[in-house]
Coordinates of C-alpha atoms in Angstrom, one line a residue:
M1 CA -15.0 -16.2 -19.9
L2 CA -16.6 -17.2 -16.3
I3 CA -17.6 -15.4 -13.7
L4 CA -18.6 -16.6 -11.0
S5 CA -17.8 -16.5 -7.2
D6 CA -17.7 -19.4 -5.0
S7 CA -16.8 -19.0 -1.6
G8 CA -18.7 -15.5 -0.8
P9 CA -16.3 -12.7 -0.8
V10 CA -13.6 -14.1 0.3
R11 CA -12.3 -16.3 -2.8
Q12 CA -13.8 -15.2 -6.7
L13 CA -12.9 -16.7 -9.3
V14 CA -12.9 -14.0 -11.6
A15 CA -11.7 -15.6 -15.3
S16 CA -11.5 -18.6 -16.6
A17 CA -10.4 -19.6 -20.0
R18 CA -13.0 -21.8 -22.1
Q19 CA -11.3 -24.6 -22.5
G20 CA -11.0 -24.3 -18.3
Q21 CA -6.9 -24.9 -19.1
F22 CA -6.2 -21.0 -16.8
R23 CA -7.4 -19.4 -13.7
W24 CA -7.7 -16.3 -12.6
I25 CA -8.6 -16.7 -8.5
D26 CA -9.0 -13.3 -6.3
V27 CA -9.0 -14.2 -2.3
V28 CA -9.4 -11.1 0.1
A29 CA -8.4 -11.2 3.6
P30 CA -7.8 -15.3 4.0
D31 CA -7.2 -17.1 7.3
R32 CA -4.8 -19.5 7.8
A33 CA -7.3 -22.3 7.1
T34 CA -7.9 -20.3 3.5
L35 CA -4.1 -20.5 2.6
Q36 CA -3.7 -24.2 3.9
A37 CA -6.4 -25.0 1.7
L38 CA -5.0 -23.0 -1.2
T39 CA -1.7 -25.1 -0.6
D40 CA -3.2 -28.0 -1.0
E41 CA -4.9 -27.4 -4.3
F42 CA -2.3 -25.4 -6.0
G43 CA 0.5 -26.2 -4.2
L44 CA 0.5 -22.6 -2.4
P45 CA 4.9 -23.0 -1.1
D46 CA 4.2 -23.1 2.6
A47 CA 6.5 -20.0 2.9
A48 CA 4.5 -18.3 0.4
A49 CA 1.9 -19.3 2.6
E50 CA 3.5 -17.5 5.5
D51 CA 4.5 -14.4 3.6
C52 CA 1.0 -13.7 3.1
L53 CA -0.4 -13.9 6.2
D54 CA 2.3 -11.7 7.2
A55 CA 1.0 -8.3 6.8
H56 CA 5.3 -6.5 7.2
Q57 CA 6.8 -7.8 4.4
L58 CA 8.4 -6.2 1.6
P59 CA 8.0 -6.5 -2.3
K60 CA 10.7 -9.3 -3.5
V61 CA 9.9 -11.4 -6.0
E62 CA 10.9 -16.3 -5.8
R63 CA 10.3 -18.7 -8.0
H64 CA 8.7 -22.1 -7.4
G65 CA 9.3 -24.7 -10.3
G66 CA 6.9 -23.8 -13.3
H67 CA 5.2 -20.4 -10.7
V68 CA 6.7 -17.5 -10.5
F69 CA 5.9 -16.0 -6.1
I70 CA 5.7 -12.1 -6.7
L71 CA 4.8 -10.3 -3.4
L72 CA 4.0 -6.3 -4.4
R73 CA 2.5 -3.6 -2.0
M74 CA 0.3 -0.8 -3.4
H75 CA -0.4 2.1 -2.1
V76 CA -3.9 2.6 -0.1
G77 CA -5.7 5.9 0.4
P78 CA -7.5 8.1 2.3
L79 CA -4.7 8.4 4.4
N80 CA -4.8 9.8 8.4
A81 CA -3.0 12.9 8.1
T82 CA -0.4 11.7 10.2
A83 CA 0.3 8.6 8.6
T84 CA 3.7 8.1 7.9
S85 CA 5.0 4.9 7.8
A86 CA 5.3 2.3 4.7
Y87 CA 2.8 -0.5 6.8
E88 CA 0.0 2.9 7.0
I89 CA 0.1 4.7 3.4
T90 CA 0.3 0.6 1.7
H91 CA -0.6 -2.8 1.9
P92 CA 0.8 -6.0 0.5
L93 CA 0.2 -7.6 -2.9
A94 CA 0.6 -11.3 -3.2
I95 CA 0.7 -13.2 -6.9
Y96 CA 1.1 -16.5 -7.1
A97 CA 1.1 -17.0 -10.7
G98 CA 2.1 -19.8 -14.2
S99 CA 1.0 -20.7 -17.1
D100 CA -2.3 -22.5 -16.0
L101 CA -3.2 -20.4 -12.8
L102 CA -3.3 -16.6 -11.2
L103 CA -3.7 -16.3 -7.5
T104 CA -4.1 -13.1 -5.9
I105 CA -4.0 -12.9 -2.7
H106 CA -4.2 -9.4 -1.0
R107 CA -6.0 -8.4 3.2
C108 CA -7.9 -5.8 1.6
D109 CA -9.8 -5.1 -1.8
H110 CA -8.7 -2.4 -3.7
T111 CA -9.7 -0.6 -6.7
V112 CA -6.5 -1.5 -9.0
L113 CA -8.3 -5.5 -9.0
S114 CA -12.0 -4.3 -8.7
R115 CA -10.8 -2.0 -12.2
V116 CA -9.3 -5.3 -13.4
R117 CA -12.1 -7.4 -12.7
N118 CA -14.7 -5.8 -13.6
R119 CA -12.6 -5.6 -17.4
L120 CA -12.6 -8.8 -17.7
S121 CA -16.0 -9.6 -16.6
G122 CA -17.0 -8.7 -20.7
A123 CA -13.5 -10.0 -22.1
E124 CA -12.5 -13.8 -23.4
I125 CA -9.0 -14.8 -22.0
D126 CA -7.4 -17.8 -22.7
S127 CA -3.9 -19.8 -21.4
D128 CA -1.8 -17.6 -24.3
D129 CA -2.9 -14.1 -21.7
A130 CA -1.7 -15.7 -18.8
D131 CA 1.4 -13.2 -19.0
Q132 CA -0.5 -10.0 -20.2
L133 CA -2.9 -10.5 -17.5
L134 CA 0.1 -10.5 -15.0
D135 CA 2.1 -8.1 -16.9
E136 CA -1.0 -5.4 -15.7
L137 CA -1.7 -6.5 -12.5
I138 CA 2.4 -5.7 -11.7
R139 CA 1.9 -2.6 -14.0
E140 CA -1.3 -1.5 -11.9
V141 CA -0.2 -2.2 -8.5
I142 CA 2.9 -0.2 -9.5
F143 CA 1.1 2.3 -10.7
T144 CA -0.8 3.3 -7.4
F145 CA 2.0 5.1 -6.3
D146 CA 1.4 7.8 -9.2
A147 CA -1.4 9.7 -8.1
P148 CA 0.0 10.3 -4.6
L149 CA 3.0 11.6 -6.1
D150 CA 1.4 14.2 -8.1
R151 CA -0.4 15.2 -4.7
I152 CA 2.4 15.7 -2.7
T153 CA 4.2 17.3 -5.5
A154 CA 1.0 19.5 -5.5
D155 CA 1.0 20.1 -2.0
L156 CA 4.6 21.1 -2.7
V157 CA 4.3 23.4 -4.8
D158 CA 1.3 25.2 -2.9
F159 CA 3.7 25.4 0.2
E160 CA 6.3 27.2 -2.4
G161 CA 3.6 29.8 -3.1
S162 CA 3.2 30.5 0.4
L163 CA 6.7 30.5 1.4
L164 CA 7.8 34.4 1.2
S165 CA 4.4 35.9 1.2
A166 CA 3.7 35.1 4.6
R167 CA 5.0 33.1 8.4
M168 CA 4.7 29.9 7.8
T169 CA 2.9 28.3 10.8
E170 CA 3.8 24.8 12.9
R171 CA 1.5 23.4 11.1
A172 CA 2.3 24.1 7.9
L173 CA 5.5 22.8 8.3
E174 CA 4.4 19.3 10.0
Q175 CA 2.1 19.0 7.1
V176 CA 5.6 19.1 4.5
F177 CA 7.5 17.2 6.6
V178 CA 4.5 15.1 6.6
R179 CA 4.8 15.5 2.7
K180 CA 8.7 14.3 2.9
R181 CA 8.3 11.0 4.8
R182 CA 5.5 10.0 2.8
A183 CA 8.0 10.7 -0.2
S184 CA 10.6 8.8 1.0
V185 CA 8.3 5.7 2.3
L186 CA 7.3 5.9 -1.5
A187 CA 10.9 6.4 -2.8
W188 CA 11.7 3.6 -0.3
M189 CA 9.4 0.8 -1.4
L190 CA 9.8 1.5 -5.3
L191 CA 13.4 0.7 -4.5
R192 CA 12.7 -2.8 -3.1
T193 CA 10.2 -3.2 -6.0
R194 CA 13.4 -2.4 -8.2
E195 CA 15.6 -4.4 -6.3
G196 CA 12.9 -7.7 -6.5
L197 CA 12.6 -7.3 -10.0
A198 CA 15.5 -7.0 -10.8
R199 CA 17.2 -9.8 -8.6
A200 CA 14.6 -12.5 -10.6
H201 CA 15.8 -13.4 -13.9
L202 CA 13.0 -15.8 -14.9
P203 CA 12.9 -17.2 -18.0
G204 CA 10.6 -17.3 -21.2
E205 CA 7.5 -13.6 -21.1
H206 CA 7.8 -14.3 -17.4
G207 CA 11.0 -12.6 -17.5
L208 CA 9.8 -10.0 -20.3
V209 CA 7.2 -8.5 -18.1
L210 CA 9.7 -8.4 -14.5
H211 CA 11.7 -6.7 -16.4
E212 CA 9.3 -4.3 -18.4
A213 CA 7.5 -3.7 -14.8
R214 CA 11.0 -2.9 -13.4
D215 CA 11.5 0.0 -15.4
A216 CA 7.9 0.7 -14.9
A217 CA 9.1 0.9 -11.1
D218 CA 12.4 2.7 -12.0
A219 CA 10.7 5.3 -13.8
L220 CA 8.5 6.1 -10.7
H221 CA 10.6 5.8 -8.2
F222 CA 13.1 8.6 -9.7
R223 CA 9.9 10.8 -9.8
A224 CA 10.1 9.7 -5.8
R225 CA 13.1 10.9 -5.0
E226 CA 13.2 14.3 -7.0
V227 CA 10.1 14.4 -4.9
V228 CA 12.0 14.2 -2.1
E229 CA 15.1 16.5 -3.1
H230 CA 12.7 19.0 -4.0
T231 CA 11.0 19.2 -0.6
D232 CA 14.9 19.2 1.0
N233 CA 15.1 22.3 -0.9
L234 CA 11.7 24.0 0.2
L235 CA 12.7 23.2 4.1
N236 CA 15.9 24.5 3.9
L237 CA 14.8 28.0 2.1
Q238 CA 12.5 28.1 4.6
I239 CA 14.9 27.8 7.3
A240 CA 17.2 30.5 5.4
V241 CA 13.8 32.5 5.4
A242 CA 13.2 32.0 8.5
S243 CA 16.6 32.7 9.5
H244 CA 16.8 35.7 7.5
R245 CA 14.1 37.2 9.7
T246 CA 15.5 36.7 13.1
N247 CA 19.0 38.3 11.8
E248 CA 16.5 41.3 10.9
V249 CA 15.0 41.6 13.8
M250 CA 18.7 41.7 15.8
R251 CA 20.0 44.1 13.7
V252 CA 17.1 46.4 14.6
L253 CA 17.0 45.3 17.9
T254 CA 20.9 45.9 17.7
V255 CA 21.4 49.2 16.2
M256 CA 18.8 50.2 18.7
S257 CA 20.6 49.3 21.5
V258 CA 23.8 50.9 20.1
V259 CA 21.8 53.9 19.5
F260 CA 20.8 54.7 22.7
M261 CA 24.6 52.9 25.0
P262 CA 26.4 56.3 25.3
L263 CA 23.1 57.8 25.5
T264 CA 22.5 56.0 28.6
F265 CA 26.5 56.7 29.4
I266 CA 25.9 60.6 29.3
A267 CA 22.4 59.8 31.7
G268 CA 24.4 57.7 33.9
V269 CA 26.8 60.3 34.4
Y270 CA 24.9 62.9 35.4
G271 CA 22.5 61.3 37.3
M272 CA 24.8 60.1 39.6
N273 CA 25.3 61.4 43.4
F274 CA 27.6 64.4 43.5
D275 CA 27.6 67.8 42.8
A276 CA 29.3 68.5 39.2
P277 CA 30.0 72.3 37.8
E278 CA 27.6 72.0 35.6
Y279 CA 25.1 71.8 38.4
H280 CA 25.8 75.3 38.8
W281 CA 26.2 76.6 35.1
R282 CA 23.4 78.6 34.1
Y283 CA 23.4 77.0 30.9
G284 CA 24.2 73.3 32.1
Y285 CA 21.1 71.8 31.6
V286 CA 20.6 72.8 28.3
S287 CA 24.4 72.0 27.3
V288 CA 23.8 68.3 28.4
W289 CA 20.8 68.3 26.0
L290 CA 21.9 69.3 22.8
L291 CA 25.2 66.7 24.2
I292 CA 22.9 63.7 24.2
V293 CA 21.2 65.4 20.2
G294 CA 24.3 66.0 18.6
V295 CA 25.3 61.8 19.9
L296 CA 22.8 61.1 18.7
V297 CA 22.6 62.3 15.2
A298 CA 26.6 61.8 15.1
V299 CA 25.4 58.0 16.1
L300 CA 22.6 57.7 13.0
V301 CA 25.0 59.5 10.9
W302 CA 27.3 56.6 11.2
F303 CA 25.6 53.6 10.7
R304 CA 23.9 55.6 8.0
K305 CA 27.7 55.2 6.1
R306 CA 27.8 51.9 7.0
G307 CA 24.6 51.2 6.0
W308 CA 23.0 49.7 8.3
L309 CA 19.8 51.0 8.3
R310 CA 19.2 50.3 5.1

């Protein structure tokens, strides 16, 4: 195997067969001139070259003669605390593969590609291993969504544990909503990846590679949908808990209002400016207080029998 760099950090010949029949060339952050050179040297289609320059391209698979062009998106990190866009949390990776060539093009280096490059630094590779290398790259890109789903699940478990024990602040609820948006983006991106791989009917070993990658994307998509549903359930539960607490407060206020309503009526009657007979009665003042206390006790006993004070 030959390891060398022929254009600094921009273009790197990662692996080459001993007989020179197979090459893996990794290109990082190419400009239009670099892509034009790749188009002239390796026959990269013009449409594929344009896709490599578009940071908003979604996953897809195309066949060009004996080569296959695969555009994937891989998760990147660490993320900004408020990052929820698909283009903020994922970056594109273009793969142009054939029996004699593996060309990978991406806007910034990723640990997945670094890990595969480092692993190949001490191994032999030949043209028969091209499909295995392509399979490994696609799988590694798809499984970049695995760790983010683990982190989101762990965050949701922490949120679930504190849901009933204390009041959730608006900041905490905002973070839960951010997790939901990220999980939805991951599920959507995995679905697009799965659909792109499913629509590609490639013969030979490439078809087998894409079939296995599609199964991996399908499993992760199912898991991402479960995380989204779990987040929805937690948000609905939080709304139900908040509604229950509001109802408890309103129940207490209603009971207090109803308790003091007849007392307010009695005080209002005797507070009017007129000469009532009770004013001239020796026990009139005491009688009014006995009436107020009696009404209060009667209302509380009635509420207790109705179960409104529990």
